[in-house]
mmCIF file of C-alpha atoms in Angstrom:
data_model
loop_
_atom_site.group_PDB
_atom_site.id
_atom_site.type_symbol
_atom_site.label_atom_id
_atom_site.label_comp_id
_atom_site.label_asym_id
_atom_site.label_seq_id
_atom_site.Cartn_x
_atom_site.Cartn_y
_atom_site.Cartn_z
ATOM 1 C CA MET A 5 258.959 15.843 62.083
ATOM 2 C CA GLU A 6 262.618 16.768 62.579
ATOM 3 C CA GLU A 7 264.835 16.461 59.535
ATOM 4 C CA ARG A 8 267.139 13.540 60.175
ATOM 5 C CA TRP A 9 269.333 10.873 58.622
ATOM 6 C CA ILE A 10 268.346 7.211 58.928
ATOM 7 C CA GLU A 11 270.976 4.565 58.199
ATOM 8 C CA VAL A 12 269.027 1.728 56.563
ATOM 9 C CA ALA A 13 272.051 -0.412 55.633
ATOM 10 C CA ASP A 14 275.841 -0.210 55.658
ATOM 11 C CA ARG A 15 276.667 3.365 54.516
ATOM 12 C CA VAL A 16 273.249 3.760 52.907
ATOM 13 C CA LEU A 17 271.313 6.639 54.466
ATOM 14 C CA VAL A 18 267.907 8.203 54.004
ATOM 15 C CA ARG A 19 267.255 11.819 54.957
ATOM 16 C CA ARG A 20 263.694 12.560 56.008
ATOM 17 C CA HIS A 21 262.240 16.047 55.506
ATOM 18 C CA ALA A 22 259.143 17.613 56.997
ATOM 19 C CA GLU A 23 258.401 19.540 53.788
ATOM 20 C CA LEU A 24 256.166 17.228 51.702
ATOM 21 C CA ASP A 25 257.330 14.298 53.878
ATOM 22 C CA LEU A 26 260.153 13.826 51.366
ATOM 23 C CA SER A 27 262.832 11.130 51.538
ATOM 24 C CA VAL A 28 266.187 11.449 49.762
ATOM 25 C CA GLY A 29 269.132 9.077 49.757
ATOM 26 C CA LEU A 30 272.892 8.928 50.228
ATOM 27 C CA VAL A 31 275.069 5.956 49.269
ATOM 28 C CA MET A 32 278.679 6.158 50.453
ATOM 29 C CA GLY A 33 281.594 4.162 49.129
ATOM 30 C CA ASP A 34 285.361 4.542 49.242
ATOM 31 C CA GLY A 35 286.261 7.902 47.757
ATOM 32 C CA GLY A 36 282.850 8.741 46.304
ATOM 33 C CA CYS A 37 279.160 8.976 47.110
ATOM 34 C CA LEU A 38 275.782 9.050 45.405
ATOM 35 C CA VAL A 39 272.987 11.510 46.258
ATOM 36 C CA ILE A 40 269.489 10.340 45.330
ATOM 37 C CA ASP A 41 267.136 13.276 44.631
ATOM 38 C CA THR A 42 267.879 16.894 45.506
ATOM 39 C CA ARG A 43 264.664 18.402 47.003
ATOM 40 C CA GLY A 44 262.409 21.132 45.666
ATOM 41 C CA ASP A 45 264.355 24.375 45.170
ATOM 42 C CA GLU A 46 267.891 25.765 45.294
ATOM 43 C CA ARG A 47 267.729 26.686 48.985
ATOM 44 C CA GLN A 48 266.498 23.220 49.938
ATOM 45 C CA GLY A 49 269.137 21.668 47.705
ATOM 46 C CA ALA A 50 271.860 23.743 49.362
ATOM 47 C CA GLU A 51 270.620 22.627 52.795
ATOM 48 C CA LEU A 52 270.791 19.010 51.682
ATOM 49 C CA ALA A 53 274.255 19.478 50.193
ATOM 50 C CA SER A 54 275.514 20.950 53.468
ATOM 51 C CA GLN A 55 274.086 17.999 55.410
ATOM 52 C CA VAL A 56 275.778 15.549 53.059
ATOM 53 C CA ARG A 57 279.048 17.421 53.571
ATOM 54 C CA ARG A 58 278.703 16.968 57.339
ATOM 55 C CA ILE A 59 278.910 13.222 56.696
ATOM 56 C CA THR A 60 281.370 12.929 53.807
ATOM 57 C CA ARG A 61 283.725 15.153 51.836
ATOM 58 C CA ASP A 62 283.952 12.651 48.978
ATOM 59 C CA PRO A 63 282.978 13.698 45.440
ATOM 60 C CA TRP A 64 279.335 13.117 44.695
ATOM 61 C CA THR A 65 277.185 11.983 41.809
ATOM 62 C CA VAL A 66 273.454 12.764 41.663
ATOM 63 C CA VAL A 67 270.590 10.519 40.558
ATOM 64 C CA ILE A 68 267.086 11.924 40.036
ATOM 65 C CA THR A 69 264.301 9.363 40.454
ATOM 66 C CA HIS A 70 261.828 11.410 38.365
ATOM 67 C CA SER A 71 261.210 14.905 37.114
ATOM 68 C CA HIS A 72 258.724 16.201 39.698
ATOM 69 C CA PHE A 73 259.939 19.432 41.260
ATOM 70 C CA ASP A 74 260.247 18.181 44.838
ATOM 71 C CA HIS A 75 262.797 15.571 43.715
ATOM 72 C CA SER A 76 264.729 17.514 41.097
ATOM 73 C CA PHE A 77 264.687 21.292 41.506
ATOM 74 C CA GLY A 78 267.457 21.381 44.129
ATOM 75 C CA THR A 79 270.153 20.017 41.825
ATOM 76 C CA ARG A 80 272.003 23.303 41.234
ATOM 77 C CA ALA A 81 273.629 23.111 44.668
ATOM 78 C CA PHE A 82 275.466 19.893 43.725
ATOM 79 C CA LEU A 83 277.090 21.054 40.488
ATOM 80 C CA GLU A 84 279.527 20.435 38.971
ATOM 81 C CA CYS A 85 278.939 16.683 38.987
ATOM 82 C CA PRO A 86 277.301 13.994 36.839
ATOM 83 C CA VAL A 87 273.498 14.067 37.104
ATOM 84 C CA TRP A 88 271.785 10.818 36.138
ATOM 85 C CA ALA A 89 268.097 10.421 35.255
ATOM 86 C CA HIS A 90 265.794 8.695 32.815
ATOM 87 C CA GLU A 91 265.822 10.330 29.396
ATOM 88 C CA GLY A 92 262.156 11.248 29.873
ATOM 89 C CA CYS A 93 263.085 13.246 32.973
ATOM 90 C CA ARG A 94 265.174 15.630 30.889
ATOM 91 C CA THR A 95 262.384 15.891 28.296
ATOM 92 C CA ASP A 96 259.766 16.651 30.941
ATOM 93 C CA LEU A 97 261.913 19.283 32.630
ATOM 94 C CA ILE A 98 262.473 20.991 29.280
ATOM 95 C CA GLU A 99 258.826 20.870 28.241
ATOM 96 C CA ASN A 100 257.079 21.404 31.581
ATOM 97 C CA GLY A 101 259.623 22.633 34.113
ATOM 98 C CA GLU A 102 258.775 26.316 33.876
ATOM 99 C CA THR A 103 255.028 25.650 34.032
ATOM 100 C CA THR A 104 255.508 23.395 37.044
ATOM 101 C CA ARG A 105 257.650 25.983 38.816
ATOM 102 C CA GLU A 106 255.003 28.677 38.355
ATOM 103 C CA ALA A 107 252.168 26.381 39.442
ATOM 104 C CA TRP A 108 253.930 25.484 42.687
ATOM 105 C CA ARG A 109 254.996 29.069 43.292
ATOM 106 C CA LEU A 110 251.344 30.092 43.169
ATOM 107 C CA ARG A 111 250.277 27.147 45.297
ATOM 108 C CA TYR A 112 252.742 27.966 48.065
ATOM 109 C CA LEU A 113 251.813 31.643 47.841
ATOM 110 C CA THR A 114 248.120 30.768 48.212
ATOM 111 C CA GLU A 115 248.954 28.587 51.222
ATOM 112 C CA GLY A 116 250.693 31.521 52.895
ATOM 113 C CA GLN A 117 254.214 30.162 52.418
ATOM 114 C CA ALA A 118 255.688 33.141 50.601
ATOM 115 C CA GLY A 119 259.259 32.167 51.469
ATOM 116 C CA ILE A 120 259.070 28.825 49.672
ATOM 117 C CA ALA A 121 257.203 30.467 46.795
ATOM 118 C CA ASP A 122 260.030 32.964 46.404
ATOM 119 C CA ASP A 123 262.670 30.218 46.612
ATOM 120 C CA ILE A 124 260.994 28.271 43.804
ATOM 121 C CA ALA A 125 260.698 31.385 41.656
ATOM 122 C CA LYS A 126 264.458 31.960 41.954
ATOM 123 C CA THR A 127 265.440 28.350 41.290
ATOM 124 C CA GLU A 128 267.375 27.360 38.190
ATOM 125 C CA ILE A 129 266.079 24.125 36.692
ATOM 126 C CA VAL A 130 269.098 21.902 36.024
ATOM 127 C CA LEU A 131 268.859 19.289 33.291
ATOM 128 C CA PRO A 132 270.404 15.844 33.841
ATOM 129 C CA ASP A 133 273.405 15.082 31.630
ATOM 130 C CA ARG A 134 273.665 11.296 32.069
ATOM 131 C CA LEU A 135 270.573 9.729 30.564
ATOM 132 C CA VAL A 136 269.170 6.231 31.066
ATOM 133 C CA THR A 137 266.831 4.543 28.600
ATOM 134 C CA ASP A 138 266.227 1.187 30.295
ATOM 135 C CA ARG A 139 269.196 0.339 32.515
ATOM 136 C CA ALA A 140 272.587 1.636 33.544
ATOM 137 C CA GLU A 141 275.233 0.809 36.133
ATOM 138 C CA LEU A 142 277.492 3.195 37.972
ATOM 139 C CA ALA A 143 279.864 3.094 40.913
ATOM 140 C CA ALA A 144 279.498 5.062 44.128
ATOM 141 C CA GLY A 145 282.998 4.972 45.573
ATOM 142 C CA GLY A 146 283.441 1.504 44.136
ATOM 143 C CA ARG A 147 279.986 0.274 45.153
ATOM 144 C CA ARG A 148 277.829 -1.025 42.323
ATOM 145 C CA VAL A 149 274.543 0.831 41.827
ATOM 146 C CA VAL A 150 271.988 -0.167 39.194
ATOM 147 C CA LEU A 151 269.520 2.304 37.678
ATOM 148 C CA THR A 152 266.453 0.791 36.015
ATOM 149 C CA HIS A 153 263.407 2.175 34.254
ATOM 150 C CA PHE A 154 260.795 -0.574 34.568
ATOM 151 C CA GLY A 155 258.130 1.433 32.742
ATOM 152 C CA ARG A 156 255.740 4.281 33.357
ATOM 153 C CA GLY A 157 253.875 4.538 36.646
ATOM 154 C CA HIS A 158 253.841 7.544 38.949
ATOM 155 C CA SER A 159 255.357 9.493 36.058
ATOM 156 C CA SER A 160 256.633 8.894 32.554
ATOM 157 C CA ASN A 161 260.237 8.713 33.758
ATOM 158 C CA ASP A 162 260.460 6.762 37.015
ATOM 159 C CA LEU A 163 263.984 5.505 37.709
ATOM 160 C CA VAL A 164 264.620 2.867 40.382
ATOM 161 C CA VAL A 165 267.968 2.904 42.196
ATOM 162 C CA HIS A 166 269.220 -0.452 43.493
ATOM 163 C CA VAL A 167 272.208 -0.898 45.799
ATOM 164 C CA PRO A 168 272.728 -4.687 45.554
ATOM 165 C CA ASP A 169 275.399 -5.127 48.238
ATOM 166 C CA ALA A 170 273.127 -3.408 50.780
ATOM 167 C CA GLY A 171 269.785 -4.874 49.695
ATOM 168 C CA VAL A 172 268.287 -1.390 49.370
ATOM 169 C CA VAL A 173 265.969 -0.146 46.630
ATOM 170 C CA PHE A 174 265.153 3.547 46.194
ATOM 171 C CA ALA A 175 261.766 3.465 44.454
ATOM 172 C CA GLY A 176 261.014 7.172 44.157
ATOM 173 C CA ASP A 177 257.289 7.875 44.095
ATOM 174 C CA LEU A 178 256.443 4.474 42.626
ATOM 175 C CA VAL A 179 255.990 3.621 46.316
ATOM 176 C CA GLU A 180 254.350 5.980 48.808
ATOM 177 C CA ASN A 181 254.309 5.671 52.595
ATOM 178 C CA GLY A 182 251.969 7.790 54.685
ATOM 179 C CA ALA A 183 249.633 8.976 51.917
ATOM 180 C CA PRO A 184 247.907 7.477 48.871
ATOM 181 C CA PRO A 185 249.966 7.311 45.676
ATOM 182 C CA ALA A 186 249.764 10.502 43.598
ATOM 183 C CA TYR A 187 248.111 10.123 40.185
ATOM 184 C CA GLY A 188 248.381 13.726 38.933
ATOM 185 C CA ASP A 189 250.342 12.827 35.814
ATOM 186 C CA ALA A 190 250.546 9.079 36.371
ATOM 187 C CA TYR A 191 249.885 6.064 34.151
ATOM 188 C CA PRO A 192 247.400 4.077 36.237
ATOM 189 C CA LEU A 193 247.135 1.042 33.965
ATOM 190 C CA GLU A 194 250.906 0.611 33.697
ATOM 191 C CA TRP A 195 251.818 1.381 37.301
ATOM 192 C CA PRO A 196 251.192 -2.122 38.740
ATOM 193 C CA ALA A 197 253.566 -3.818 36.279
ATOM 194 C CA THR A 198 256.208 -1.188 36.980
ATOM 195 C CA VAL A 199 256.001 -1.895 40.709
ATOM 196 C CA ASP A 200 256.453 -5.586 39.876
ATOM 197 C CA GLY A 201 259.930 -4.558 38.739
ATOM 198 C CA VAL A 202 260.586 -3.001 42.140
ATOM 199 C CA LEU A 203 259.395 -6.175 43.846
ATOM 200 C CA GLY A 204 261.767 -8.187 41.694
ATOM 201 C CA LEU A 205 264.652 -6.327 43.329
ATOM 202 C CA ALA A 206 263.312 -6.023 46.847
ATOM 203 C CA ASP A 207 263.771 -9.570 48.206
ATOM 204 C CA ASP A 208 263.846 -9.192 52.001
ATOM 205 C CA GLY A 209 265.634 -5.849 51.994
ATOM 206 C CA ILE A 210 264.616 -2.230 52.406
ATOM 207 C CA VAL A 211 262.562 -0.176 49.962
ATOM 208 C CA VAL A 212 262.822 3.599 50.253
ATOM 209 C CA PRO A 213 259.709 5.461 49.045
ATOM 210 C CA GLY A 214 259.910 8.971 47.656
ATOM 211 C CA HIS A 215 257.855 10.106 50.656
ATOM 212 C CA GLY A 216 257.603 8.576 54.101
ATOM 213 C CA ASP A 217 259.806 6.242 56.097
ATOM 214 C CA PRO A 218 261.531 3.213 54.520
ATOM 215 C CA VAL A 219 259.403 0.078 54.197
ATOM 216 C CA ASP A 220 259.818 -3.646 53.690
ATOM 217 C CA ARG A 221 258.807 -5.855 50.783
ATOM 218 C CA ALA A 222 255.482 -6.777 52.401
ATOM 219 C CA PHE A 223 254.440 -3.118 52.385
ATOM 220 C CA VAL A 224 255.187 -2.871 48.675
ATOM 221 C CA VAL A 225 253.230 -6.068 47.975
ATOM 222 C CA THR A 226 250.201 -4.570 49.706
ATOM 223 C CA GLN A 227 250.498 -1.276 47.859
ATOM 224 C CA ARG A 228 250.955 -3.062 44.545
ATOM 225 C CA ALA A 229 247.660 -4.869 45.165
ATOM 226 C CA GLU A 230 245.954 -1.532 45.856
ATOM 227 C CA ILE A 231 247.207 0.159 42.709
ATOM 228 C CA GLY A 232 246.238 -2.999 40.863
ATOM 229 C CA VAL A 233 242.670 -2.489 42.072
ATOM 230 C CA ILE A 234 242.823 1.125 40.883
ATOM 231 C CA ALA A 235 243.968 -0.040 37.445
ATOM 232 C CA GLU A 236 241.077 -2.508 37.235
ATOM 233 C CA LEU A 237 238.559 0.128 38.281
ATOM 234 C CA CYS A 238 239.934 2.542 35.668
ATOM 235 C CA GLU A 239 239.515 -0.112 32.983
ATOM 236 C CA GLU A 240 235.944 -0.863 34.061
ATOM 237 C CA VAL A 241 234.958 2.805 33.990
ATOM 238 C CA ALA A 242 236.656 3.414 30.644
ATOM 239 C CA ALA A 243 234.850 0.413 29.145
ATOM 240 C CA GLY A 244 231.495 1.685 30.382
ATOM 241 C CA ARG A 245 230.948 -1.295 32.649
ATOM 242 C CA MET A 246 231.091 0.720 35.866
ATOM 243 C CA SER A 247 230.151 4.217 36.956
ATOM 244 C CA VAL A 248 232.676 6.572 38.485
ATOM 245 C CA GLN A 249 230.590 6.591 41.666
ATOM 246 C CA ASP A 250 230.823 2.801 41.978
ATOM 247 C CA ALA A 251 234.545 2.925 41.317
ATOM 248 C CA VAL A 252 234.982 5.477 44.089
ATOM 249 C CA ARG A 253 232.968 3.262 46.441
ATOM 250 C CA LEU A 254 235.102 0.195 45.669
ATOM 251 C CA SER A 255 238.459 1.971 45.697
ATOM 252 C CA PRO A 256 241.059 1.431 48.430
ATOM 253 C CA TYR A 257 241.948 5.130 48.160
ATOM 254 C CA PRO A 258 240.130 8.422 48.857
ATOM 255 C CA GLU A 259 237.663 9.805 46.339
ATOM 256 C CA GLU A 260 239.942 12.544 45.007
ATOM 257 C CA THR A 261 242.768 10.063 44.361
ATOM 258 C CA THR A 262 240.429 7.646 42.592
ATOM 259 C CA ARG A 263 238.818 10.291 40.404
ATOM 260 C CA THR A 264 242.239 11.605 39.398
ATOM 261 C CA ALA A 265 243.372 8.109 38.422
ATOM 262 C CA ILE A 266 240.216 7.511 36.378
ATOM 263 C CA HIS A 267 240.657 10.818 34.584
ATOM 264 C CA ARG A 268 244.273 10.014 33.779
ATOM 265 C CA ALA A 269 243.452 6.571 32.439
ATOM 266 C CA ALA A 270 240.469 7.706 30.385
ATOM 267 C CA PHE A 271 241.764 10.919 28.889
ATOM 268 C CA LYS A 272 245.530 11.258 29.171
ATOM 269 C CA ASP A 273 247.146 7.899 29.757
ATOM 270 C CA GLY A 274 246.938 6.682 26.192
ATOM 271 C CA SER A 275 246.334 3.146 27.396
ATOM 272 C CA VAL A 276 242.573 3.631 27.413
ATOM 273 C CA GLN A 277 240.673 5.749 24.919
#
């Protein structure tokens, strides 16, 4: 895949990246712009910043959809500017950022990608300074943008970015296109209701996943049904009414994804004990 910009609505762009199939956003107004997610290390962030500058010289603001490294570790390249995120994003970066950086450094090193491993090792983790609890509004060059935390799902701190005048919703990794949703530190039982919040904004417009090409509302409806099935299977296993093997057999997702979701719900989620 070639890295490229996709204009999904009037002055609302998505940049697609081959690395991790990541999608980031750019909302342009009059005299200002909003960058949505910053990629996975300082070098990648600097590349993104330079691509934004090829399109607009206007001052930027950054929004981070959640704390995972591939969405947040590139922020240094955009400073000094306001950096918005859910309050839990800042907490997670403080508590787990260094551990996450080392884990991914080792993973890339093991995969033979020493360059990316070195880039991550050198990256400064930047903490957001504009924190959202439930909802906030800001202006991107005069354009209204609404930031909403509908609840926990893919992470503890998912923030949805809605551009009402364009009918575009940036869902972060609450929605995944091209691969099953990632449950590594997710909240499987809460995720379906959180996606309901996304659907409440989507109408007939565009939804931008954290990974993969933009999708329509029908895609999100289908994925919501799938993660709803996962939530039900997790509940059945946790209650002792179903074996893990049967849950894997009935799941719409691959075995590894299903087992990870069950483990999260049973042992870490807090919704099921």
